Amino acid sequence: MFRSTLYLTVGFVILIGVASSYSFGSKVDNVSPDLGRPLVDFGGTQVPIDIGYWDVGPNPQIFDEDDMVYLHFGSRVPATISANDIRLTNSSNLGLNAGTKVGASDIDCGKPLLPLPAPPLTAGIYFMDLSGSSPGYDIKDLIYLKTLLPSGITATNDVRLSDVTEKVGTTLCAGTKVLDYDDDHNRLIIPMIIGFPIYPPVWQESIATIRFYNANGNTMNGVPIYDYNDDVYIDVPFSPLSPGFVSVNDVHLTV
């Protein structure tokens, strides 16, 4: 049972005229400067795409509030954190921010990356349907990374992938984790992309996929190459038969 009435909005900031300067977890709207950009699928040596965490919290070998979570490219987790992996959580202690990419000389590059506690068919990206409009997902809905069981509700240490404003007006920022008494704890959520590791385009029951804007257009053997300057998105809705483009309600995963 829900413990309190929840009033939530998505907060986002778009810095007009500055390339690759989008707030992590913000949604594309009809005036976003990146609207209409072509998006391509990850491929070649940069798949599968998986999710894991760096165990830096106070409880070794236990996934907790201070552990860093990453979107990882090119191998299944367990693995090591690689250059151009994307940080999905913030760490003020380490000076690392959600939406930034790992650099080759960064403190977390090469560190062990562990599987999330949730099983593969549970771990993934979900949305909270605030308005209930058809087809379900829209610009007001909140985005979460499911890290722990159960699968259908937000739980402690799930990760916010969009800003949340509580009923008291406090903003719970994208890149933070859900805690026991937060207003968005124990709320119903709906799968967007599950079944990690994934090989985009993903299985037909997903309503979204992960794609990138190939800023410098580089390829290898006809496969677009993802690198440091490329912006990454949750692309929704998507067609598994062809590359997409940046459209309203896509979600920025990089800053």
Short mmCIF file of N, CA, C and O in Angstrom, two decimals, residues 72-157:
data_model
loop_
_atom_site.label_atom_id
_atom_site.label_comp_id
_atom_site.label_asym_id
_atom_site.label_seq_id
_atom_site.Cartn_x
_atom_site.Cartn_y
_atom_site.Cartn_z
N HIS A 72 27.50 0.04 -19.01
CA HIS A 72 28.77 -0.51 -19.49
C HIS A 72 28.62 -1.05 -20.90
O HIS A 72 27.62 -1.70 -21.22
N PHE A 73 29.63 -0.81 -21.72
CA PHE A 73 29.56 -1.19 -23.13
C PHE A 73 30.65 -2.20 -23.48
O PHE A 73 31.81 -2.04 -23.10
N GLY A 74 30.26 -3.26 -24.20
CA GLY A 74 31.24 -4.14 -24.81
C GLY A 74 31.45 -5.48 -24.17
O GLY A 74 32.13 -6.34 -24.75
N SER A 75 30.88 -5.72 -23.02
CA SER A 75 31.01 -7.04 -22.39
C SER A 75 29.98 -7.18 -21.30
O SER A 75 29.41 -6.20 -20.81
N ARG A 76 29.75 -8.41 -20.91
CA ARG A 76 28.84 -8.68 -19.81
C ARG A 76 29.51 -8.36 -18.47
O ARG A 76 30.73 -8.45 -18.33
N VAL A 77 28.71 -7.99 -17.50
CA VAL A 77 29.17 -7.78 -16.14
C VAL A 77 29.06 -9.13 -15.40
O VAL A 77 28.06 -9.82 -15.58
N PRO A 78 30.06 -9.57 -14.61
CA PRO A 78 31.18 -8.79 -14.10
C PRO A 78 32.22 -8.47 -15.15
O PRO A 78 32.48 -9.25 -16.05
N ALA A 79 32.81 -7.29 -14.99
CA ALA A 79 33.81 -6.80 -15.93
C ALA A 79 34.61 -5.73 -15.19
O ALA A 79 34.57 -5.65 -13.96
N THR A 80 35.35 -4.94 -15.93
CA THR A 80 36.00 -3.77 -15.36
C THR A 80 35.42 -2.52 -16.01
O THR A 80 34.99 -2.55 -17.17
N ILE A 81 35.37 -1.44 -15.26
CA ILE A 81 34.86 -0.18 -15.77
C ILE A 81 35.79 0.31 -16.88
O ILE A 81 37.00 0.33 -16.72
N SER A 82 35.19 0.69 -18.00
CA SER A 82 35.97 1.04 -19.19
C SER A 82 35.75 2.49 -19.59
O SER A 82 34.75 3.11 -19.22
N ALA A 83 36.69 3.03 -20.35
CA ALA A 83 36.54 4.38 -20.90
C ALA A 83 35.25 4.46 -21.71
O ALA A 83 34.92 3.54 -22.46
N ASN A 84 34.51 5.53 -21.51
CA ASN A 84 33.23 5.84 -22.17
C ASN A 84 32.04 5.11 -21.57
O ASN A 84 30.91 5.30 -22.04
N ASP A 85 32.24 4.27 -20.54
CA ASP A 85 31.09 3.84 -19.75
C ASP A 85 30.45 5.09 -19.15
O ASP A 85 31.11 6.11 -18.93
N ILE A 86 29.15 5.01 -18.85
CA ILE A 86 28.41 6.18 -18.35
C ILE A 86 28.05 5.97 -16.88
O ILE A 86 27.48 4.95 -16.50
N ARG A 87 28.38 6.96 -16.06
CA ARG A 87 28.00 6.92 -14.65
C ARG A 87 26.51 7.25 -14.53
O ARG A 87 26.05 8.27 -15.05
N LEU A 88 25.77 6.40 -13.82
CA LEU A 88 24.33 6.61 -13.65
C LEU A 88 24.00 7.15 -12.26
O LEU A 88 22.83 7.46 -11.98
N THR A 89 24.99 7.26 -11.40
CA THR A 89 24.78 7.80 -10.05
C THR A 89 25.84 8.85 -9.76
O THR A 89 26.90 8.89 -10.39
N ASN A 90 25.54 9.69 -8.76
CA ASN A 90 26.47 10.71 -8.30
C ASN A 90 27.28 10.19 -7.12
O ASN A 90 26.81 9.35 -6.34
N SER A 91 28.49 10.72 -6.95
CA SER A 91 29.27 10.47 -5.75
C SER A 91 30.00 11.75 -5.37
O SER A 91 31.00 12.11 -6.01
N SER A 92 29.49 12.44 -4.36
CA SER A 92 30.14 13.67 -3.93
C SER A 92 31.50 13.36 -3.31
O SER A 92 32.45 14.16 -3.42
N ASN A 93 31.62 12.20 -2.68
CA ASN A 93 32.89 11.82 -2.05
C ASN A 93 34.01 11.66 -3.08
O ASN A 93 35.16 11.98 -2.82
N LEU A 94 33.64 11.13 -4.25
CA LEU A 94 34.63 10.86 -5.29
C LEU A 94 34.66 11.95 -6.36
O LEU A 94 35.50 11.91 -7.26
N GLY A 95 33.73 12.91 -6.27
CA GLY A 95 33.67 13.97 -7.26
C GLY A 95 33.22 13.49 -8.63
O GLY A 95 33.64 14.04 -9.65
N LEU A 96 32.33 12.48 -8.65
CA LEU A 96 31.85 11.91 -9.90
C LEU A 96 30.36 12.20 -10.04
O LEU A 96 29.61 12.08 -9.07
N ASN A 97 29.93 12.56 -11.25
CA ASN A 97 28.55 12.97 -11.48
C ASN A 97 27.85 12.06 -12.48
O ASN A 97 28.45 11.60 -13.45
N ALA A 98 26.58 11.82 -12.22
CA ALA A 98 25.76 11.04 -13.14
C ALA A 98 25.70 11.72 -14.50
O ALA A 98 25.60 12.94 -14.61
N GLY A 99 25.77 10.90 -15.54
CA GLY A 99 25.72 11.41 -16.89
C GLY A 99 27.07 11.71 -17.49
O GLY A 99 27.16 11.98 -18.69
N THR A 100 28.12 11.68 -16.67
CA THR A 100 29.47 11.87 -17.21
C THR A 100 30.03 10.53 -17.66
O THR A 100 29.62 9.47 -17.19
N LYS A 101 30.99 10.59 -18.59
CA LYS A 101 31.62 9.39 -19.10
C LYS A 101 32.96 9.15 -18.42
O LYS A 101 33.66 10.10 -18.05
N VAL A 102 33.30 7.90 -18.29
CA VAL A 102 34.58 7.52 -17.70
C VAL A 102 35.70 7.84 -18.69
O VAL A 102 35.61 7.51 -19.87
N GLY A 103 36.74 8.51 -18.20
CA GLY A 103 37.93 8.76 -18.99
C GLY A 103 39.03 7.77 -18.63
O GLY A 103 39.03 7.18 -17.55
N ALA A 104 39.97 7.59 -19.54
CA ALA A 104 41.02 6.58 -19.35
C ALA A 104 41.86 6.84 -18.12
O ALA A 104 42.41 5.89 -17.54
N SER A 105 41.97 8.09 -17.69
CA SER A 105 42.78 8.41 -16.51
C SER A 105 41.95 8.66 -15.26
O SER A 105 42.49 9.05 -14.23
N ASP A 106 40.65 8.43 -15.32
CA ASP A 106 39.77 8.68 -14.18
C ASP A 106 39.97 7.63 -13.09
O ASP A 106 40.38 6.50 -13.36
N ILE A 107 39.60 8.01 -11.88
CA ILE A 107 39.81 7.15 -10.72
C ILE A 107 39.06 5.82 -10.81
O ILE A 107 39.51 4.81 -10.28
N ASP A 108 37.93 5.81 -11.52
CA ASP A 108 37.11 4.60 -11.57
C ASP A 108 37.44 3.71 -12.78
O ASP A 108 36.97 2.57 -12.85
N CYS A 109 38.24 4.20 -13.72
CA CYS A 109 38.55 3.40 -14.89
C CYS A 109 39.40 2.18 -14.49
O CYS A 109 40.41 2.31 -13.80
N GLY A 110 38.96 1.01 -14.92
CA GLY A 110 39.67 -0.23 -14.61
C GLY A 110 39.25 -0.89 -13.31
O GLY A 110 39.72 -2.00 -13.00
N LYS A 111 38.35 -0.24 -12.57
CA LYS A 111 37.90 -0.83 -11.31
C LYS A 111 36.88 -1.95 -11.58
O LYS A 111 36.20 -1.96 -12.61
N PRO A 112 36.74 -2.90 -10.64
CA PRO A 112 35.80 -4.02 -10.84
C PRO A 112 34.36 -3.53 -10.93
O PRO A 112 33.92 -2.67 -10.16
N LEU A 113 33.62 -4.09 -11.87
CA LEU A 113 32.21 -3.78 -12.06
C LEU A 113 31.42 -5.03 -11.77
O LEU A 113 31.61 -6.07 -12.42
N LEU A 114 30.52 -4.96 -10.80
CA LEU A 114 29.79 -6.12 -10.31
C LEU A 114 28.34 -6.12 -10.80
O LEU A 114 27.77 -5.05 -11.04
N PRO A 115 27.71 -7.29 -10.92
CA PRO A 115 26.31 -7.34 -11.34
C PRO A 115 25.39 -6.74 -10.29
O PRO A 115 25.64 -6.84 -9.08
N LEU A 116 24.30 -6.11 -10.73
CA LEU A 116 23.28 -5.63 -9.80
C LEU A 116 22.62 -6.82 -9.10
O LEU A 116 22.58 -7.92 -9.65
N PRO A 117 22.10 -6.59 -7.90
CA PRO A 117 21.44 -7.70 -7.18
C PRO A 117 20.21 -8.25 -7.89
O PRO A 117 19.91 -9.44 -7.76
N ALA A 118 19.48 -7.40 -8.62
CA ALA A 118 18.27 -7.86 -9.30
C ALA A 118 18.64 -8.83 -10.42
O ALA A 118 19.65 -8.63 -11.11
N PRO A 119 17.85 -9.87 -10.64
CA PRO A 119 18.12 -10.79 -11.75
C PRO A 119 17.96 -10.07 -13.09
O PRO A 119 17.30 -9.04 -13.18
N PRO A 120 18.58 -10.62 -14.17
CA PRO A 120 18.59 -9.92 -15.46
C PRO A 120 17.21 -9.53 -15.99
O PRO A 120 17.07 -8.48 -16.61
N LEU A 121 16.19 -10.34 -15.78
CA LEU A 121 14.87 -10.02 -16.31
C LEU A 121 14.11 -9.04 -15.42
O LEU A 121 12.97 -8.69 -15.70
N THR A 122 14.75 -8.61 -14.33
CA THR A 122 14.18 -7.57 -13.48
C THR A 122 14.98 -6.28 -13.57
O THR A 122 14.43 -5.20 -13.68
N ALA A 123 16.31 -6.41 -13.52
CA ALA A 123 17.15 -5.22 -13.63
C ALA A 123 16.91 -4.54 -14.96
O ALA A 123 16.83 -5.18 -16.00
N GLY A 124 16.76 -3.22 -14.92
CA GLY A 124 16.52 -2.51 -16.16
C GLY A 124 15.90 -1.15 -15.92
O GLY A 124 15.84 -0.66 -14.79
N ILE A 125 15.41 -0.55 -17.00
CA ILE A 125 14.88 0.81 -16.98
C ILE A 125 13.36 0.75 -17.01
O ILE A 125 12.78 0.06 -17.84
N TYR A 126 12.73 1.50 -16.10
CA TYR A 126 11.28 1.50 -15.91
C TYR A 126 10.78 2.94 -15.90
O TYR A 126 11.56 3.88 -15.73
N PHE A 127 9.46 3.11 -16.04
CA PHE A 127 8.88 4.45 -15.87
C PHE A 127 7.70 4.38 -14.92
O PHE A 127 7.03 3.36 -14.78
N MET A 128 7.46 5.51 -14.24
CA MET A 128 6.31 5.66 -13.36
C MET A 128 5.25 6.45 -14.12
O MET A 128 5.46 7.61 -14.48
N ASP A 129 4.11 5.85 -14.37
CA ASP A 129 3.06 6.45 -15.20
C ASP A 129 2.22 7.38 -14.35
O ASP A 129 1.23 6.97 -13.73
N LEU A 130 2.58 8.66 -14.34
CA LEU A 130 1.89 9.62 -13.47
C LEU A 130 0.53 10.03 -14.00
O LEU A 130 -0.39 10.27 -13.23
N SER A 131 0.39 10.14 -15.32
CA SER A 131 -0.86 10.66 -15.86
C SER A 131 -1.78 9.58 -16.40
O SER A 131 -2.97 9.82 -16.59
N GLY A 132 -1.23 8.40 -16.68
CA GLY A 132 -2.05 7.30 -17.15
C GLY A 132 -2.57 7.48 -18.56
O GLY A 132 -3.52 6.82 -18.97
N SER A 133 -1.93 8.36 -19.34
CA SER A 133 -2.42 8.62 -20.69
C SER A 133 -1.97 7.52 -21.65
O SER A 133 -0.97 6.85 -21.43
N SER A 134 -2.70 7.34 -22.72
CA SER A 134 -2.36 6.34 -23.73
C SER A 134 -1.32 6.93 -24.69
O SER A 134 -1.42 8.10 -25.05
N PRO A 135 -0.26 6.18 -25.12
CA PRO A 135 -0.01 4.76 -24.86
C PRO A 135 0.64 4.45 -23.53
O PRO A 135 1.10 3.34 -23.30
N GLY A 136 0.70 5.42 -22.63
CA GLY A 136 1.20 5.16 -21.29
C GLY A 136 2.34 6.08 -20.91
O GLY A 136 2.25 6.81 -19.94
N TYR A 137 3.41 6.07 -21.69
CA TYR A 137 4.59 6.86 -21.36
C TYR A 137 4.50 8.24 -21.99
O TYR A 137 4.20 8.37 -23.18
N ASP A 138 4.76 9.29 -21.17
CA ASP A 138 4.78 10.64 -21.71
C ASP A 138 5.78 11.49 -20.95
O ASP A 138 6.49 11.01 -20.07
N ILE A 139 5.78 12.79 -21.26
CA ILE A 139 6.85 13.65 -20.77
C ILE A 139 6.81 13.87 -19.26
O ILE A 139 7.82 14.23 -18.65
N LYS A 140 5.68 13.66 -18.63
CA LYS A 140 5.58 13.85 -17.18
C LYS A 140 6.04 12.63 -16.39
O LYS A 140 6.23 12.72 -15.18
N ASP A 141 6.19 11.51 -17.05
CA ASP A 141 6.49 10.27 -16.34
C ASP A 141 7.95 10.21 -15.89
O ASP A 141 8.86 10.73 -16.57
N LEU A 142 8.19 9.57 -14.76
CA LEU A 142 9.51 9.49 -14.16
C LEU A 142 10.22 8.21 -14.58
O LEU A 142 9.58 7.19 -14.84
N ILE A 143 11.55 8.28 -14.63
CA ILE A 143 12.35 7.16 -15.12
C ILE A 143 13.21 6.63 -13.97
O ILE A 143 13.83 7.41 -13.23
N TYR A 144 13.29 5.31 -13.87
CA TYR A 144 14.06 4.65 -12.80
C TYR A 144 14.88 3.50 -13.36
O TYR A 144 14.49 2.84 -14.33
N LEU A 145 16.00 3.24 -12.70
CA LEU A 145 16.76 2.02 -12.94
C LEU A 145 16.45 1.07 -11.80
O LEU A 145 16.71 1.37 -10.62
N LYS A 146 15.87 -0.07 -12.13
CA LYS A 146 15.54 -1.08 -11.14
C LYS A 146 16.80 -1.90 -10.82
O LYS A 146 17.40 -2.51 -11.69
N THR A 147 17.19 -1.88 -9.55
CA THR A 147 18.41 -2.55 -9.11
C THR A 147 18.15 -3.74 -8.20
O THR A 147 19.01 -4.61 -8.04
N LEU A 148 16.98 -3.74 -7.58
CA LEU A 148 16.65 -4.77 -6.58
C LEU A 148 15.24 -5.28 -6.82
O LEU A 148 14.39 -4.57 -7.37
N LEU A 149 14.96 -6.48 -6.37
CA LEU A 149 13.59 -6.98 -6.35
C LEU A 149 12.79 -6.21 -5.31
O LEU A 149 13.36 -5.71 -4.34
N PRO A 150 11.45 -6.12 -5.45
CA PRO A 150 10.60 -6.69 -6.49
C PRO A 150 10.65 -5.86 -7.78
O PRO A 150 11.10 -4.71 -7.77
N SER A 151 10.12 -6.43 -8.86
CA SER A 151 10.27 -5.80 -10.17
C SER A 151 9.26 -4.70 -10.46
O SER A 151 9.53 -3.82 -11.25
N GLY A 152 8.09 -4.74 -9.85
CA GLY A 152 7.01 -3.85 -10.25
C GLY A 152 6.86 -2.59 -9.45
O GLY A 152 5.98 -1.78 -9.73
N ILE A 153 7.72 -2.38 -8.44
CA ILE A 153 7.63 -1.18 -7.62
C ILE A 153 9.03 -0.65 -7.34
O ILE A 153 10.01 -1.38 -7.40
N THR A 154 9.09 0.65 -7.05
CA THR A 154 10.37 1.23 -6.66
C THR A 154 10.78 0.71 -5.29
O THR A 154 9.95 0.57 -4.39
N ALA A 155 12.08 0.42 -5.15
CA ALA A 155 12.60 -0.13 -3.91
C ALA A 155 13.84 0.64 -3.49
O ALA A 155 14.42 1.40 -4.27
N THR A 156 14.23 0.47 -2.25
CA THR A 156 15.43 1.10 -1.73
C THR A 156 16.63 0.79 -2.62
O THR A 156 16.86 -0.37 -2.99
N ASN A 157 17.38 1.83 -2.97
CA ASN A 157 18.59 1.77 -3.80
C ASN A 157 18.32 1.65 -5.30
O ASN A 157 19.27 1.53 -6.08
#
